[in-house]
Short mmCIF file of C-alpha atoms and ligand atoms in Angstrom, two decimals:
data_model
loop_
_atom_site.label_atom_id
_atom_site.label_comp_id
_atom_site.label_asym_id
_atom_site.label_seq_id
_atom_site.Cartn_x
_atom_site.Cartn_y
_atom_site.Cartn_z
CA MET A 163 93.91 -78.75 -19.64
CA ASP A 164 92.88 -80.81 -16.60
CA ASP A 165 93.31 -78.73 -13.42
CA ASP A 166 93.20 -81.84 -11.21
CA ALA A 167 96.06 -83.45 -13.13
CA ILE A 168 98.16 -80.29 -12.68
CA SER A 169 97.41 -80.05 -8.94
CA THR A 170 98.26 -83.75 -8.58
CA HIS A 171 101.58 -83.22 -10.37
CA TYR A 172 102.62 -80.43 -7.97
CA GLY A 173 100.75 -81.27 -4.77
CA ILE A 174 102.72 -84.21 -3.39
CA SER A 175 101.73 -84.90 0.23
CA GLY A 176 103.87 -84.11 3.27
CA ILE A 177 105.59 -81.08 1.69
CA LEU A 178 105.49 -79.00 4.88
CA ASN A 179 107.01 -81.76 7.00
CA SER A 180 109.82 -82.42 4.56
CA ILE A 181 110.59 -78.67 4.42
CA LEU A 182 110.61 -78.38 8.23
CA GLU A 183 112.83 -81.47 8.51
CA GLY A 184 115.16 -80.07 5.84
CA LEU A 185 115.39 -76.75 7.69
CA LYS A 186 116.22 -78.50 10.97
CA SER A 187 118.86 -80.68 9.28
CA SER A 188 120.40 -77.50 7.80
CA GLY A 189 120.77 -76.19 11.36
CA LYS A 190 117.98 -73.58 11.19
CA ASP A 191 116.01 -72.62 14.31
CA LEU A 192 112.30 -72.75 13.38
CA ASN A 193 111.53 -70.08 16.00
CA SER A 194 113.73 -67.46 14.38
CA LEU A 195 113.39 -68.29 10.70
CA LYS A 196 114.05 -65.60 8.06
CA PRO A 197 112.50 -65.51 4.55
CA GLU A 198 115.93 -66.12 2.96
CA ASP A 199 116.30 -69.41 4.90
CA LEU A 200 113.52 -70.79 2.68
CA ALA A 201 115.11 -69.78 -0.65
CA PRO A 202 116.51 -73.25 -1.55
CA ILE A 203 112.95 -74.62 -1.61
CA ASP A 204 110.41 -71.81 -2.08
CA GLU A 205 111.73 -70.28 -5.32
CA PHE A 206 110.52 -73.11 -7.54
CA HIS A 207 111.66 -71.83 -10.91
CA THR A 208 114.77 -71.92 -13.08
CA ARG A 209 117.78 -70.29 -11.37
CA GLY A 210 115.80 -69.80 -8.12
CA LYS A 211 116.63 -66.64 -6.19
CA GLU A 212 119.06 -65.39 -8.85
CA SER A 213 116.22 -65.02 -11.31
CA THR A 214 113.89 -63.46 -8.72
CA LEU A 215 116.47 -60.74 -8.08
CA GLU A 216 116.66 -60.04 -11.83
CA ILE A 217 112.93 -59.71 -12.28
CA THR A 218 112.50 -57.43 -9.28
CA GLN A 219 114.72 -55.04 -11.28
CA LEU A 220 112.42 -55.37 -14.29
CA ALA A 221 109.34 -54.82 -12.09
CA GLU A 222 110.61 -51.50 -10.66
CA LEU A 223 108.78 -52.25 -7.42
CA GLN A 224 107.80 -49.53 -4.95
CA ALA A 225 106.51 -49.89 -1.39
CA HIS A 226 103.00 -48.64 -2.25
CA HIS A 227 102.55 -51.26 -5.02
CA ASN A 228 99.81 -53.82 -4.81
CA VAL A 229 101.25 -57.01 -6.33
CA LEU A 230 99.58 -60.24 -7.49
CA ASP A 231 101.69 -63.40 -7.99
CA VAL A 232 99.87 -65.73 -10.42
CA GLY A 233 100.83 -69.40 -9.91
CA CYS A 234 102.71 -68.43 -6.73
CA GLY A 235 103.58 -71.99 -5.65
CA LEU A 236 105.02 -72.02 -2.11
CA GLY A 237 105.16 -68.21 -2.16
CA GLY A 238 108.91 -67.52 -2.03
CA SER A 239 108.83 -64.66 -4.53
CA ALA A 240 105.77 -63.10 -2.86
CA ARG A 241 107.48 -63.14 0.54
CA TYR A 242 110.71 -61.75 -0.92
CA ILE A 243 108.92 -58.84 -2.64
CA ALA A 244 107.00 -57.95 0.54
CA ASP A 245 110.03 -58.25 2.80
CA GLU A 246 112.51 -56.41 0.57
CA PHE A 247 110.30 -53.73 -1.02
CA GLY A 248 107.44 -53.39 1.49
CA CYS A 249 104.75 -54.13 -1.13
CA SER A 250 101.44 -55.82 -0.29
CA VAL A 251 101.34 -59.13 -2.13
CA ILE A 252 98.62 -61.70 -2.85
CA GLY A 253 99.56 -65.06 -4.32
CA ILE A 254 97.14 -67.31 -6.14
CA ASP A 255 97.70 -70.94 -7.10
CA LEU A 256 95.69 -73.92 -8.33
CA THR A 257 97.32 -76.39 -5.94
CA ASP A 258 95.69 -76.50 -2.46
CA GLU A 259 98.75 -78.06 -0.77
CA TYR A 260 100.98 -75.24 -2.01
CA ILE A 261 98.59 -72.59 -0.70
CA ASP A 262 98.44 -74.30 2.73
CA VAL A 263 102.23 -74.54 2.90
CA ALA A 264 102.64 -70.96 1.56
CA ASN A 265 100.43 -69.63 4.37
CA LYS A 266 102.25 -71.66 7.06
CA LEU A 267 105.72 -70.60 5.86
CA THR A 268 104.54 -66.98 5.83
CA GLU A 269 103.40 -67.28 9.46
CA LEU A 270 106.75 -68.82 10.38
CA VAL A 271 108.64 -65.80 9.03
CA ASN A 272 106.09 -63.27 10.38
CA LEU A 273 105.04 -61.73 7.08
CA ASN A 274 101.27 -62.29 7.35
CA ASP A 275 100.56 -58.57 7.55
CA LYS A 276 101.99 -58.04 4.04
CA VAL A 277 101.43 -61.34 2.21
CA SER A 278 98.45 -63.64 1.76
CA PHE A 279 97.64 -66.63 -0.44
CA LYS A 280 94.47 -67.91 -2.00
CA GLN A 281 93.61 -71.05 -3.97
CA GLY A 282 92.27 -70.27 -7.46
CA SER A 283 92.83 -70.45 -11.18
CA ALA A 284 94.86 -68.07 -13.30
CA LEU A 285 92.08 -68.39 -15.89
CA ASN A 286 89.43 -66.98 -13.56
CA LEU A 287 91.20 -64.60 -11.20
CA PRO A 288 89.00 -63.89 -8.14
CA PHE A 289 89.70 -60.14 -8.21
CA SER A 290 87.96 -57.08 -9.57
CA SER A 291 89.37 -55.25 -12.59
CA ASP A 292 92.09 -52.55 -12.41
CA GLN A 293 93.31 -53.62 -8.97
CA PHE A 294 97.04 -54.37 -9.15
CA ASP A 295 100.09 -52.23 -9.96
CA VAL A 296 102.17 -55.31 -10.79
CA VAL A 297 101.29 -58.87 -11.77
CA TRP A 298 104.20 -61.23 -11.26
CA THR A 299 104.19 -64.71 -12.79
CA GLU A 300 106.93 -67.33 -12.96
CA HIS A 301 106.79 -70.78 -14.49
CA ALA A 302 103.01 -71.30 -14.36
CA GLN A 303 102.07 -70.41 -17.97
CA MET A 304 103.65 -73.63 -19.36
CA ASN A 305 100.88 -75.67 -17.65
CA ILE A 306 98.10 -73.47 -19.08
CA SER A 307 96.80 -74.12 -22.59
CA ASP A 308 94.52 -71.09 -23.03
CA LYS A 309 97.21 -68.42 -23.45
CA ASP A 310 94.75 -65.72 -24.60
CA LYS A 311 92.69 -66.16 -21.43
CA PHE A 312 95.81 -66.30 -19.23
CA TYR A 313 97.12 -62.95 -20.46
CA SER A 314 93.71 -61.29 -20.77
CA GLU A 315 92.88 -62.13 -17.12
CA ILE A 316 96.20 -60.63 -16.05
CA SER A 317 95.52 -57.54 -18.14
CA ARG A 318 92.01 -57.21 -16.67
CA VAL A 319 93.20 -57.09 -13.03
CA LEU A 320 96.09 -54.69 -13.78
CA LYS A 321 95.54 -50.98 -13.24
CA PRO A 322 95.97 -48.86 -16.41
CA LYS A 323 99.75 -48.56 -17.01
CA GLY A 324 100.27 -51.43 -14.55
CA ARG A 325 102.95 -53.95 -15.44
CA ILE A 326 103.19 -57.73 -15.85
CA VAL A 327 106.63 -59.23 -15.15
CA PHE A 328 107.18 -62.81 -16.14
CA HIS A 329 109.75 -65.58 -16.25
CA ASP A 330 108.56 -68.49 -18.37
CA VAL A 331 109.38 -71.56 -20.37
CA PHE A 332 108.47 -71.61 -24.07
CA ALA A 333 108.83 -74.08 -26.90
CA GLY A 334 112.19 -74.15 -28.68
CA SER A 335 112.72 -74.26 -32.42
CA THR A 336 113.62 -77.91 -33.05
CA ALA A 337 111.38 -80.60 -31.57
CA ASN A 338 109.13 -81.49 -28.63
CA PRO A 339 110.80 -81.68 -25.20
CA HIS A 340 111.99 -84.87 -23.56
CA TYR A 341 109.66 -85.73 -20.64
CA PRO A 342 109.41 -85.86 -17.65
CA THR A 343 110.27 -82.20 -17.08
CA PRO A 344 109.95 -80.23 -13.81
CA TRP A 345 106.50 -78.94 -14.87
CA ALA A 346 105.13 -82.13 -16.42
CA GLU A 347 105.65 -85.79 -15.59
CA HIS A 348 103.91 -86.49 -18.93
CA GLU A 349 103.42 -84.44 -22.06
CA SER A 350 99.65 -84.42 -21.37
CA ILE A 351 99.97 -81.63 -18.75
CA SER A 352 102.49 -79.53 -20.66
CA SER A 353 101.28 -76.57 -22.74
CA LEU A 354 104.31 -74.94 -24.27
CA CYS A 355 103.74 -72.30 -26.91
CA THR A 356 106.34 -70.59 -29.06
CA GLN A 357 107.68 -67.18 -28.08
CA ASP A 358 105.85 -65.68 -31.07
CA GLN A 359 102.53 -67.22 -29.99
CA ALA A 360 103.00 -65.78 -26.47
CA LYS A 361 103.86 -62.35 -27.89
CA ALA A 362 100.66 -62.45 -29.99
CA SER A 363 98.50 -63.36 -26.95
CA ILE A 364 100.13 -60.68 -24.80
CA THR A 365 99.62 -58.00 -27.45
CA LYS A 366 96.01 -59.08 -28.04
CA SER A 367 95.38 -58.55 -24.30
CA HIS A 368 96.09 -54.80 -24.50
CA LEU A 369 99.57 -55.23 -23.06
CA LYS A 370 102.55 -53.52 -24.65
CA ILE A 371 105.71 -55.64 -24.52
CA GLU A 372 108.60 -53.62 -23.03
CA LYS A 373 111.34 -56.19 -22.38
CA TRP A 374 111.95 -59.68 -23.78
CA ILE A 375 115.16 -61.26 -22.48
CA ASP A 376 116.18 -64.77 -23.51
CA LYS A 377 117.72 -66.56 -20.50
CA SER A 378 118.09 -70.02 -22.10
CA LYS A 379 121.91 -70.00 -21.94
CA GLN A 380 122.11 -69.14 -18.22
CA SER A 381 119.32 -71.65 -17.53
CA LEU A 382 121.27 -74.48 -19.17
CA GLU A 383 124.11 -74.05 -16.64
CA PHE A 384 121.57 -74.15 -13.79
CA PHE A 385 120.01 -77.45 -14.94
CA LYS A 386 123.40 -79.08 -15.59
CA ASN A 387 124.40 -78.22 -12.04
CA MET A 388 121.09 -79.41 -10.54
CA ALA A 389 121.33 -82.73 -12.43
CA LYS A 390 124.89 -83.23 -11.16
CA LYS A 391 124.14 -82.54 -7.52
CA THR A 392 120.77 -84.31 -7.16
CA ASP A 393 121.05 -87.70 -5.44
CA GLN A 394 124.75 -87.15 -4.69
CA PRO A 395 125.94 -88.11 -1.20
CA GLY A 396 126.23 -84.94 0.88
CA SER A 397 123.73 -82.97 -1.22
CA PRO A 398 121.87 -80.31 0.86
CA PRO A 399 118.73 -81.50 2.71
CA LEU A 400 116.65 -78.57 1.42
CA GLY A 401 116.16 -78.22 -2.33
CA PHE A 402 113.82 -78.55 -5.32
CA HIS A 403 114.25 -82.33 -5.27
CA LEU A 404 111.79 -82.36 -2.29
CA LEU A 405 109.09 -81.04 -4.65
CA MET A 406 109.91 -83.18 -7.66
CA GLY A 407 109.45 -86.76 -6.49
CA LYS A 408 111.44 -89.82 -7.55
CA THR A 409 112.09 -88.54 -11.07
CA ALA A 410 113.79 -85.29 -9.90
CA LYS A 411 117.20 -86.18 -11.37
CA THR A 412 115.71 -87.31 -14.70
CA LYS A 413 113.70 -84.06 -14.89
CA PHE A 414 116.88 -81.99 -14.44
CA GLU A 415 118.75 -84.14 -16.99
CA ASN A 416 115.92 -83.84 -19.51
CA GLN A 417 115.70 -80.09 -19.06
CA THR A 418 119.48 -79.88 -19.65
CA LEU A 419 119.04 -81.80 -22.92
CA ASN A 420 115.95 -79.77 -23.86
CA LEU A 421 117.97 -76.56 -23.60
CA GLU A 422 121.06 -78.02 -25.31
CA GLU A 423 118.95 -79.30 -28.21
CA ASN A 424 116.87 -76.10 -28.41
CA ARG A 425 113.61 -77.94 -27.62
CA VAL A 426 112.65 -75.29 -25.02
CA SER A 427 113.57 -71.67 -24.33
CA ILE A 428 113.35 -69.56 -21.17
CA VAL A 429 112.50 -65.87 -21.16
CA GLN A 430 112.08 -63.04 -18.66
CA GLY A 431 110.07 -60.00 -19.71
CA THR A 432 107.69 -57.19 -18.97
CA ALA A 433 104.64 -55.63 -20.60
CA SER A 434 102.47 -52.72 -19.50
CA LYS A 435 98.72 -52.27 -19.74
CA ILE A 436 97.76 -49.82 -22.44
C1 SAM B 60 106.82 -74.58 -11.18
S1 SAM B 60 105.64 -74.00 -10.06
C2 SAM B 60 106.16 -72.30 -9.87
C3 SAM B 60 105.71 -71.72 -8.56
C4 SAM B 60 106.17 -70.30 -8.28
N1 SAM B 60 105.74 -69.37 -9.31
C5 SAM B 60 107.65 -70.20 -8.12
O1 SAM B 60 108.31 -69.67 -9.03
O2 SAM B 60 108.18 -70.66 -7.08
C6 SAM B 60 104.17 -73.83 -11.10
C7 SAM B 60 102.94 -73.43 -10.32
O3 SAM B 60 101.91 -73.02 -11.22
C8 SAM B 60 100.67 -73.43 -10.65
N2 SAM B 60 99.64 -73.45 -11.70
C9 SAM B 60 99.60 -74.22 -12.82
N3 SAM B 60 98.48 -73.97 -13.52
C10 SAM B 60 97.80 -73.01 -12.83
C11 SAM B 60 96.57 -72.32 -13.04
N4 SAM B 60 95.78 -72.59 -14.10
N5 SAM B 60 96.19 -71.39 -12.14
C12 SAM B 60 96.95 -71.12 -11.06
N6 SAM B 60 98.12 -71.74 -10.79
C13 SAM B 60 98.55 -72.67 -11.67
C14 SAM B 60 100.99 -74.79 -10.06
O4 SAM B 60 100.04 -75.20 -9.12
C15 SAM B 60 102.37 -74.55 -9.47
O5 SAM B 60 102.29 -74.13 -8.14
#
């Protein structure tokens, strides 16, 4: 998989400015911004904040936990975890622009003492072994072809009995997805595996699967709604469309079809290091 092609897909220029403009148009004061003001844009995964709240339950977070967010994007989940649970969180992401914006948004909401971000690859995590209580990852795995390496790196940096919590897109049971999708303008940067293949890679990485929850049905409603409201007059200034370029509406429509036709599936889950 070509890292540059993935960074180019996500790293459209001027993201920070469009977010700041969107915040101002929504009536927010940039001098007294709260982490939740950023939720329409910085939770760049299916069902946004709703899903983040669900996986915090699965993670069983505690204030003393050291958390790593792999493929953190703009850092919304990392900031939420730090703000709500008091954990120390590091986010890592391939895309330079996202890391720059993640750091600036974190400064704006005064969470720099708890949260930091670093550019890097999930396949070569720049951390020593046995370091994190929780590894959190949402919607990054589908751009990564080497699943064994992805899960074995996560397992390596987890402390013994530490936990991975994930929320990811997998292949469905019928046919290949319609493209473009939110994670891939073209099929060439998509790396979907089946749920069974992911389970095999997780297990091979000395991780014991604890929870496996199919969220495809709830996700379908989300994409239908996003497709309907994107490009409508009066649609909110701040939203995922700012990150998805000119094909945003088509990506939402395709993902609706992909879920309806069982071409993709979406799962939340946890596994612990043996
Ligand atoms: C759809 S976004 C999700 C961002 C974030 N997890 C969230 O839920 O808001 C996917 C992210 O995965 C990152 N990513 C893809 N491949 C990666 C890799 N090999 N290593 C690190 N990050 C990667 C992309 O740069 C992008 O920021």
